[in-house]
Coordinates of C-alpha atoms in Angstrom, one line a residue:
X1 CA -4.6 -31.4 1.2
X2 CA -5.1 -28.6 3.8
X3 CA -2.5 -30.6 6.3
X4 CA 0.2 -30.0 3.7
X5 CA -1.0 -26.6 3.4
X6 CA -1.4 -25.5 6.9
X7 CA 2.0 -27.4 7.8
X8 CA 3.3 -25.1 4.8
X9 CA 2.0 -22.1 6.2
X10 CA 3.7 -22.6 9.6
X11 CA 7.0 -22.8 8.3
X12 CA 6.5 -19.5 6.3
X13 CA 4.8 -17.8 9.3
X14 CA 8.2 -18.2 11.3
X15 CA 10.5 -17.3 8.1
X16 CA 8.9 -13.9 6.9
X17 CA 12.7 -12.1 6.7
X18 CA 13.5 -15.3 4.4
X19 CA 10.2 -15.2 2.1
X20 CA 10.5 -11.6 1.9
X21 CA 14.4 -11.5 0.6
X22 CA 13.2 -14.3 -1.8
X23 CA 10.0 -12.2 -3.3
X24 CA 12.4 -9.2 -3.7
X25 CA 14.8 -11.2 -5.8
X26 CA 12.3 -13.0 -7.7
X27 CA 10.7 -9.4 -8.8
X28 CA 13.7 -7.6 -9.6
X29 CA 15.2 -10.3 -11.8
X30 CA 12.2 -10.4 -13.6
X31 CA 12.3 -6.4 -13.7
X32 CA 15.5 -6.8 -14.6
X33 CA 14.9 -9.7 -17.5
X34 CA 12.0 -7.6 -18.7
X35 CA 14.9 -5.8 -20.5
X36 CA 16.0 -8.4 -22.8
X37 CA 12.1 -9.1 -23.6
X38 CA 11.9 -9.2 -27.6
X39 CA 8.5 -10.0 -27.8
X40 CA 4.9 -8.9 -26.2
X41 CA 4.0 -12.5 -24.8
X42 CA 7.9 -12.6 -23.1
X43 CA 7.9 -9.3 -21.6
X44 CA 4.1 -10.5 -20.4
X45 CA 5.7 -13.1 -18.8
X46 CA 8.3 -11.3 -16.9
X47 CA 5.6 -8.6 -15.8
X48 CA 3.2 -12.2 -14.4
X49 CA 6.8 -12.9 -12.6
X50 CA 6.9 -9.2 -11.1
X51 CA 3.4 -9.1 -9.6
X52 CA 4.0 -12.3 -8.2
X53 CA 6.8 -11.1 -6.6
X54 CA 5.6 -8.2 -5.3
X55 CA 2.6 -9.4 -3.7
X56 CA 3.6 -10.8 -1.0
X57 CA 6.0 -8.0 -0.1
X58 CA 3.8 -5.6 1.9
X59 CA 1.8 -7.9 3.9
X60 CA 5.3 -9.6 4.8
X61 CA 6.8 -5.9 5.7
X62 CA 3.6 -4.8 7.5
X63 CA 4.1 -7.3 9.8
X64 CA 7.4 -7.4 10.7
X65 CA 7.4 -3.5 10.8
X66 CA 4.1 -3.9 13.3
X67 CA 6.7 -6.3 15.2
X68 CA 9.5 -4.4 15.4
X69 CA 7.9 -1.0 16.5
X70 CA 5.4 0.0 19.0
X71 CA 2.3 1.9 18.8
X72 CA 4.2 5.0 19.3
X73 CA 6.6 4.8 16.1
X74 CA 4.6 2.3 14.1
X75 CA 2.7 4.3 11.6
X76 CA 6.0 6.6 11.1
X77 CA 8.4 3.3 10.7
X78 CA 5.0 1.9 8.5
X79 CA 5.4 5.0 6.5
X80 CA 9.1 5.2 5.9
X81 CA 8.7 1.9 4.2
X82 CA 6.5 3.0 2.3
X83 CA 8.5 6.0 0.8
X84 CA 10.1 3.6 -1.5
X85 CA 6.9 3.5 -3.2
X86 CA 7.1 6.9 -4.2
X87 CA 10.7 7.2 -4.8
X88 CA 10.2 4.6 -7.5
X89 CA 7.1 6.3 -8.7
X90 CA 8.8 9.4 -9.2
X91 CA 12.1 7.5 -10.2
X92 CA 9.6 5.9 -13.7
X93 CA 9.3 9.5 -14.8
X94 CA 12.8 10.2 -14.4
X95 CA 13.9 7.1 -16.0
X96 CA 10.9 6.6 -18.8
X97 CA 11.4 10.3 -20.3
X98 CA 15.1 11.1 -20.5
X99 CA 16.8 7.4 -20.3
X100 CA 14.4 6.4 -23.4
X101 CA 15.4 9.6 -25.1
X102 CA 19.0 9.4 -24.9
X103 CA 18.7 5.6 -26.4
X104 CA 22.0 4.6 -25.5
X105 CA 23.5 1.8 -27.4
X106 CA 20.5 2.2 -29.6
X107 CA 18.3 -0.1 -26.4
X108 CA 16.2 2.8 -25.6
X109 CA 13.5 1.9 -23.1
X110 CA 15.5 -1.3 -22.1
X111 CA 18.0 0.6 -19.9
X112 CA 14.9 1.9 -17.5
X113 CA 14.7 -2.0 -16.3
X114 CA 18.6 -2.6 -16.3
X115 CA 19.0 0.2 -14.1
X116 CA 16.0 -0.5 -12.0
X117 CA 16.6 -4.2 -11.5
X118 CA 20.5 -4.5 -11.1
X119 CA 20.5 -2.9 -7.5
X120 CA 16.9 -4.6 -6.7
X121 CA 18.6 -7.8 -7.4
X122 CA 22.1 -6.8 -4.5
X123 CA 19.7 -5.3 -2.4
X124 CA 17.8 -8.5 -1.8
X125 CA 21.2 -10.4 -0.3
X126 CA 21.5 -7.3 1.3
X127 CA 18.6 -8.0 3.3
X128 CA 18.5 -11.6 3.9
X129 CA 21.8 -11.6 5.1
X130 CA 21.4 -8.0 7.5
X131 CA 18.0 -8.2 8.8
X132 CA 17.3 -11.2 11.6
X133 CA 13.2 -12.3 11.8
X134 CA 11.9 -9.9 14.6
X135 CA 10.5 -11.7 17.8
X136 CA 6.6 -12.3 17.1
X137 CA 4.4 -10.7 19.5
X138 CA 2.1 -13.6 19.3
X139 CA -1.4 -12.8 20.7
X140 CA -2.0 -13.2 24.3
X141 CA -4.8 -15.0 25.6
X142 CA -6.0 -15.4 29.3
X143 CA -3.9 -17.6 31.7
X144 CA -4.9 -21.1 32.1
X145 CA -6.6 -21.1 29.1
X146 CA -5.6 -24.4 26.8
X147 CA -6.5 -22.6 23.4
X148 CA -3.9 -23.2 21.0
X149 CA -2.4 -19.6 19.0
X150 CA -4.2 -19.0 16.4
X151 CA -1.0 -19.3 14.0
X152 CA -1.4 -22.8 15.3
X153 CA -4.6 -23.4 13.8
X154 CA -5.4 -24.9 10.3
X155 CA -5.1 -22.1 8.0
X156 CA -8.5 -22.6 6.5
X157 CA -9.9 -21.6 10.2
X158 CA -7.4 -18.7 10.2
X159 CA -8.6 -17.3 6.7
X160 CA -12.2 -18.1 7.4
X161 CA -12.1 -16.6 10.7
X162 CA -9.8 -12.8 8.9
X163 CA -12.8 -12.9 6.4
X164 CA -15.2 -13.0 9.0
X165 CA -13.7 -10.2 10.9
X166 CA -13.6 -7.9 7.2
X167 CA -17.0 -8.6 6.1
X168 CA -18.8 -8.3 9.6
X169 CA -17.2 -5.0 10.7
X170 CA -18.5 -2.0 9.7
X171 CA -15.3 0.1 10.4
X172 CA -13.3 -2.8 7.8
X173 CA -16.3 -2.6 5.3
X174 CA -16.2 1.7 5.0
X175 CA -12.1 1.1 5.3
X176 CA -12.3 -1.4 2.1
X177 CA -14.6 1.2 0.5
X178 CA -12.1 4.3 0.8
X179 CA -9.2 2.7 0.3
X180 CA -10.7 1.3 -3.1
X181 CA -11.8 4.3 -3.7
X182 CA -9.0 6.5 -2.7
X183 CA -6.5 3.5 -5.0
X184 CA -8.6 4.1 -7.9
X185 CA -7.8 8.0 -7.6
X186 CA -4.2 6.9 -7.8
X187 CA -4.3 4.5 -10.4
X188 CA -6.6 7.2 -12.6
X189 CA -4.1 9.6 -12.2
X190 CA -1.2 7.7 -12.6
X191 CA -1.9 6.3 -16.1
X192 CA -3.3 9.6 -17.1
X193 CA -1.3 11.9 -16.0
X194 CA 1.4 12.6 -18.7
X195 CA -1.0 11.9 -21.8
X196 CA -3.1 14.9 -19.9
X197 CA 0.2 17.5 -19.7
X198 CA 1.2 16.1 -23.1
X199 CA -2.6 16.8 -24.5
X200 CA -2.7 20.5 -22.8
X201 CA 0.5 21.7 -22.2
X202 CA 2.8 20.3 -24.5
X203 CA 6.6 21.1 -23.9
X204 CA 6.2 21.3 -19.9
X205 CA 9.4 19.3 -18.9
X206 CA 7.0 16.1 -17.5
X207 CA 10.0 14.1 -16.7
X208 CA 11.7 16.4 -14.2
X209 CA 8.3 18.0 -12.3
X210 CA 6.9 14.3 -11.9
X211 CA 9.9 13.2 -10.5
X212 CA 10.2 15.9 -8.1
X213 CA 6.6 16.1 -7.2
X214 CA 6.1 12.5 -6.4
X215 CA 9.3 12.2 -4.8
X216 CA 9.7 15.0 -2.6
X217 CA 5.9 15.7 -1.8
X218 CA 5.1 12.2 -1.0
X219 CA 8.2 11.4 1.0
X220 CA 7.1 14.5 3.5
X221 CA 3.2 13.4 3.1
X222 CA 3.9 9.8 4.2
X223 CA 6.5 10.7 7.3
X224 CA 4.3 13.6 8.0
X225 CA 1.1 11.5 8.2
X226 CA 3.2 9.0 10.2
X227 CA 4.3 11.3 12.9
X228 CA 0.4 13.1 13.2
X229 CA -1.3 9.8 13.2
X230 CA 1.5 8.2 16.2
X231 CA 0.9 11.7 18.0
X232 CA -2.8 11.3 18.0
X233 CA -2.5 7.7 19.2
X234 CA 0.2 8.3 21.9
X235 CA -2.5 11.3 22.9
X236 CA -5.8 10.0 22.3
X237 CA -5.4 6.4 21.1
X238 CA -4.8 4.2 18.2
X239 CA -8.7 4.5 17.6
X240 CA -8.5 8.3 16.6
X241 CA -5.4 7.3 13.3
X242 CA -7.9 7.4 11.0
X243 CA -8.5 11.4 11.3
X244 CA -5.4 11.8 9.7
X245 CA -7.1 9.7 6.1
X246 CA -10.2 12.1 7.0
X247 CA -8.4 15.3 7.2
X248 CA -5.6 14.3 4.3
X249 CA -7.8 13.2 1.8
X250 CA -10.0 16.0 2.1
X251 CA -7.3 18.6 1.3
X252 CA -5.6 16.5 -1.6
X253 CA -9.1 16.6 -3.0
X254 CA -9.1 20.0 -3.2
X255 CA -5.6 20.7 -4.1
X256 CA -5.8 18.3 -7.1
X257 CA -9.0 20.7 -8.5
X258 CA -6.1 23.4 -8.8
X259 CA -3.7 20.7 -10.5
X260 CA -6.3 20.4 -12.9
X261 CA -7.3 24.0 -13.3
X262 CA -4.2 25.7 -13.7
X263 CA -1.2 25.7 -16.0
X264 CA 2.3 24.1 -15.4
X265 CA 4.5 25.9 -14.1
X266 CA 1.6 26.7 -11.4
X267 CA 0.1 23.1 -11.8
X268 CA 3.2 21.4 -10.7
X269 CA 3.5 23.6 -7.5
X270 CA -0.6 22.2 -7.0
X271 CA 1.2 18.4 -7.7
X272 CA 3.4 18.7 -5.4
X273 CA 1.3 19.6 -2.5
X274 CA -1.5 17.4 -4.2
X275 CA 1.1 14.6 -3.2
X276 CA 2.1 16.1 0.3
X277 CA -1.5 15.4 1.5
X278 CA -2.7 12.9 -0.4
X279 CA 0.5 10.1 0.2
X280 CA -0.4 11.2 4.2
X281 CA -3.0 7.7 3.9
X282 CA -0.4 4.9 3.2
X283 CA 1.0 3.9 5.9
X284 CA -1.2 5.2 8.3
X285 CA -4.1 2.9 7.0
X286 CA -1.7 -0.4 6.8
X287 CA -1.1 0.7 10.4
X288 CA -4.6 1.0 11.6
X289 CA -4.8 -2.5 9.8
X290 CA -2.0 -4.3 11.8
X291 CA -3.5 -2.8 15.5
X292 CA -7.0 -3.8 14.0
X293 CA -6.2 -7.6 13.8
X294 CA -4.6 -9.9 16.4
X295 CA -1.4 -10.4 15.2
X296 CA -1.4 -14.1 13.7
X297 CA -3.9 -12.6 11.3
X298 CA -2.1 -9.8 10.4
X299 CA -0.1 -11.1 6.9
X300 CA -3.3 -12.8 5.9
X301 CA -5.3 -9.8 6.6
X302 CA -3.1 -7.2 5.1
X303 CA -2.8 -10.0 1.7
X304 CA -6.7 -10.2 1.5
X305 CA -7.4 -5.9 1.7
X306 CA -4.2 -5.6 -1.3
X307 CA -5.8 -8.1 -3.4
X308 CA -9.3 -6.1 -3.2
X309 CA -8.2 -2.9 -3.2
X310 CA -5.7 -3.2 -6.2
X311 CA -8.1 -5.0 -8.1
X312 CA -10.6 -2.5 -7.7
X313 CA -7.9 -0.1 -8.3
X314 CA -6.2 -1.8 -10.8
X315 CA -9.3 -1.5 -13.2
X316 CA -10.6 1.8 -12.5
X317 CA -8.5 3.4 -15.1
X318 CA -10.7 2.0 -17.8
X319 CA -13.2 3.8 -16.8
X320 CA -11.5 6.8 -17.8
X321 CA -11.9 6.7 -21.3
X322 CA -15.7 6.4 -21.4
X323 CA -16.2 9.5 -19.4
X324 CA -13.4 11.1 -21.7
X325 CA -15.6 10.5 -24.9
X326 CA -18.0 12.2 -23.0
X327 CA -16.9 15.2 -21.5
X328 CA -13.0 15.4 -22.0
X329 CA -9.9 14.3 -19.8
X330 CA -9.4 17.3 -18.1
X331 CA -13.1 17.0 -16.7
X332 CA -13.1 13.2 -16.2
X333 CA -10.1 13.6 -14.2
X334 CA -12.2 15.9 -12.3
X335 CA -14.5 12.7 -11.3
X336 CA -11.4 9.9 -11.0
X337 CA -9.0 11.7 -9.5
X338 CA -9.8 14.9 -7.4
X339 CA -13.4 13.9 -7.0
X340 CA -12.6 10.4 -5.9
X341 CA -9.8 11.9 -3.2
X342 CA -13.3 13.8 -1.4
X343 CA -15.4 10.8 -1.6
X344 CA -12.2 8.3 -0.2
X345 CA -12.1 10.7 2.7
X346 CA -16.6 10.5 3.3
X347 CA -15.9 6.6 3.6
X348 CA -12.7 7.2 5.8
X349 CA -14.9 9.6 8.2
X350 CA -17.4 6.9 8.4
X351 CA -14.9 4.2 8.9
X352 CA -13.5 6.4 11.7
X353 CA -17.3 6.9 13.3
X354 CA -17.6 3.4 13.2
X355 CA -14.3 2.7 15.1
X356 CA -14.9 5.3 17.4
X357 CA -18.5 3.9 18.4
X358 CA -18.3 0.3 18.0
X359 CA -14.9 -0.8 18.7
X360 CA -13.7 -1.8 21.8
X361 CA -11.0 0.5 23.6
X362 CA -7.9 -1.5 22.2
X363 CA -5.8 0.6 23.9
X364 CA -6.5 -1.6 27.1
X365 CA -4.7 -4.5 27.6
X366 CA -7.2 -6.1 29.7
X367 CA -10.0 -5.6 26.8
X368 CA -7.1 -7.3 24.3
X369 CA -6.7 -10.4 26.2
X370 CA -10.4 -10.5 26.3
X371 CA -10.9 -10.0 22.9
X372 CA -8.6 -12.3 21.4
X373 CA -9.4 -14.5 23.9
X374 CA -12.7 -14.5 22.5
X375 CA -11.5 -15.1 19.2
X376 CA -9.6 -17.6 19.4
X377 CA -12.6 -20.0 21.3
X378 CA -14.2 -18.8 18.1
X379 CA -11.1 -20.5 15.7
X380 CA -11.4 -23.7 18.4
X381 CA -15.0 -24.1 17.3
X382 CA -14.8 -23.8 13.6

């Protein structure tokens, strides 16, 4: 069984441009077919057809990305990419309040997936037929040696071996941990956040100040954190990225206290800066991910820390409700959403104390070859 697999997983290793254009289509016709959905267990389906198309996207992106740019541009070109994120975020509000009002043709809520999916659906020949399968900077091991890539390997060695590197690191284990953490913030805020201006200030124009917040504040945040976190490598070294999570974190923690304690229009001017700072972590922690691992383990790598971290995230929101019936929402968004940006950025400083002290200077290119070298004699063994 694993000779099928691991021949399977070769061919997809060399055709990420391919798989990629594939996943994009397969997600936004189902986005797309979600709008003809006249039935719960249908429109279930298409959103089982979504995820599964959308998985596979960033780990495919943040490796090509971490192929076609060097450590000088990477976590900017890592963070562009990831503005689409919030464009679409912000693009939901738009689309969910006004678009659903005006109910055209009587369809209501089905135009928001019409809309959304139609140009998903050209812009995925777009890019299988514009963008060519960057060069793989395969990892380099000493010459002479006769160990075999590790994209060569049986992909049961190559997942054992990722795992291993996760679970035995301390600066991976204390990066899992704030990025779960710092996912749940999102995800607590996210499916909270117009049932909370609905439940305190009702008639605040939700759509439009959503929109803009997420949109133009995260945009800036994620370039911005790109450019800081390449100016601190080119300057200091791809060990000192994770300041940035620190420092960002820290402030979006704070800002989203004001979100929370004033009203709109003052809460949305809190938002937007909320997002400047706290959308600074994206790309610069997919980054420190893809110069953390040799780059055969990279897809794998980047696939197992999404599935934990948007599980964990994933499910946070239900404990919302709980602490709701408690206290109230404003004060349990105090715990899941500001509070958990503070404690994401504890973990992140510890993660970055970790790197600092017990990785290897990775800025070295003799240390690489000796590392990965290492590495890979540990694959040959398994």
């Amino acid at each position: 069984m694993w000779s099928s697999v691991d021949l399977l997983a070769k061919m997809l290793f060399f055709y990420r441009v391919r798989i990629l254009s594939f996943n994009v289509f397969l997600y936004s016709l189902m986005i797309f077919g979600a709008g003809f959905a006249n039935s719960y267990w249908l429109f279930a389906l298409f959103r089982f057809g979504l995820g599964a198309g959308e998985s596979a996207c960033t780990p495919l992106t943040a490796s090509i990305v971490a192929d076609m740019f060097g450590k000088k541009m990477r976590a900017f070109a890592m963070g562009f990419f990831n503005w689409g994120i919030y464009f679409g975020y912000g693009m939901a509000f738009a689309l969910g309040n006004y678009v659903t009002e005006a109910d055209i043709n009587g369809l209501g809520w089905r135009w928001c997936y019409w809309i959304m999916g139609a140009p998903a659906i050209l812009f995925a020949f777009i890019l299988f037929f514009s963008v060519k399968e960057p060069e793989k900077k395969q990892t380099q091991i000493l010459e002479g040696s006769d160990y075999e890539p590790v994209e060569l390997l049986p992909l049961k060695s190559r997942v054992g071996s990722t795992l291993k590197m996760f679970f035995t690191s301390p600066v991976m284990i204390f990066l899992l941990l704030g990025a779960s953490i710092r996912h749940s913030a999102s995800f607590c805020w996210s499916y909270n956040s117009q049932i909370y201006f609905q439940q305190y200030y009702p008639g605040a124009d939700i759509g439009l100040w959503m929109a803009l917040d997420s949109i133009v504040g995260g945009t800036f945040g994620i370039i911005i954190g790109g450019i800081l976190s390449d100016r601190l490598a080119a300057k200091f070294g791809i060990k000192t990225r994770l300041w940035v999570l620190v420092g960002s974190q820290l402030i979006a923690g704070a800002l989203a206290c004001g979100t929370l304690s004033t009203a709109p229009p003052y809460a949305f001017v809190y938002l937007l800066f909320t997002y400047f700072f706290a959308e600074m972590w994206f790309g610069v922690l997919f980054t420190v991910l893809v110069e953390f691992f040799p780059a055969a383990m990279r897809t794998t790598a980047i696939a197992i820390f999404i599935f934990i971290i948007n599980n964990i995230g994933g499910n946070a929101p239900l404990i919302v409700p709980p602490i709701r019936e408690a206290l109230d929402l404003q004060k349990s968004l105090y715990i899941t959403y500001a509070g958990f940006y503070g404690l994401s950025s504890f973990f992140f400083l510890l993660a970055q104390i970790a790197f600092i002290r017990s990785k290897p200077n990775m800025d070295d290119p003799g240390q690489q070859q000796a590392i990965r070298g290492i590495e890979i004699k540990t694959l040959k063994k398994m």
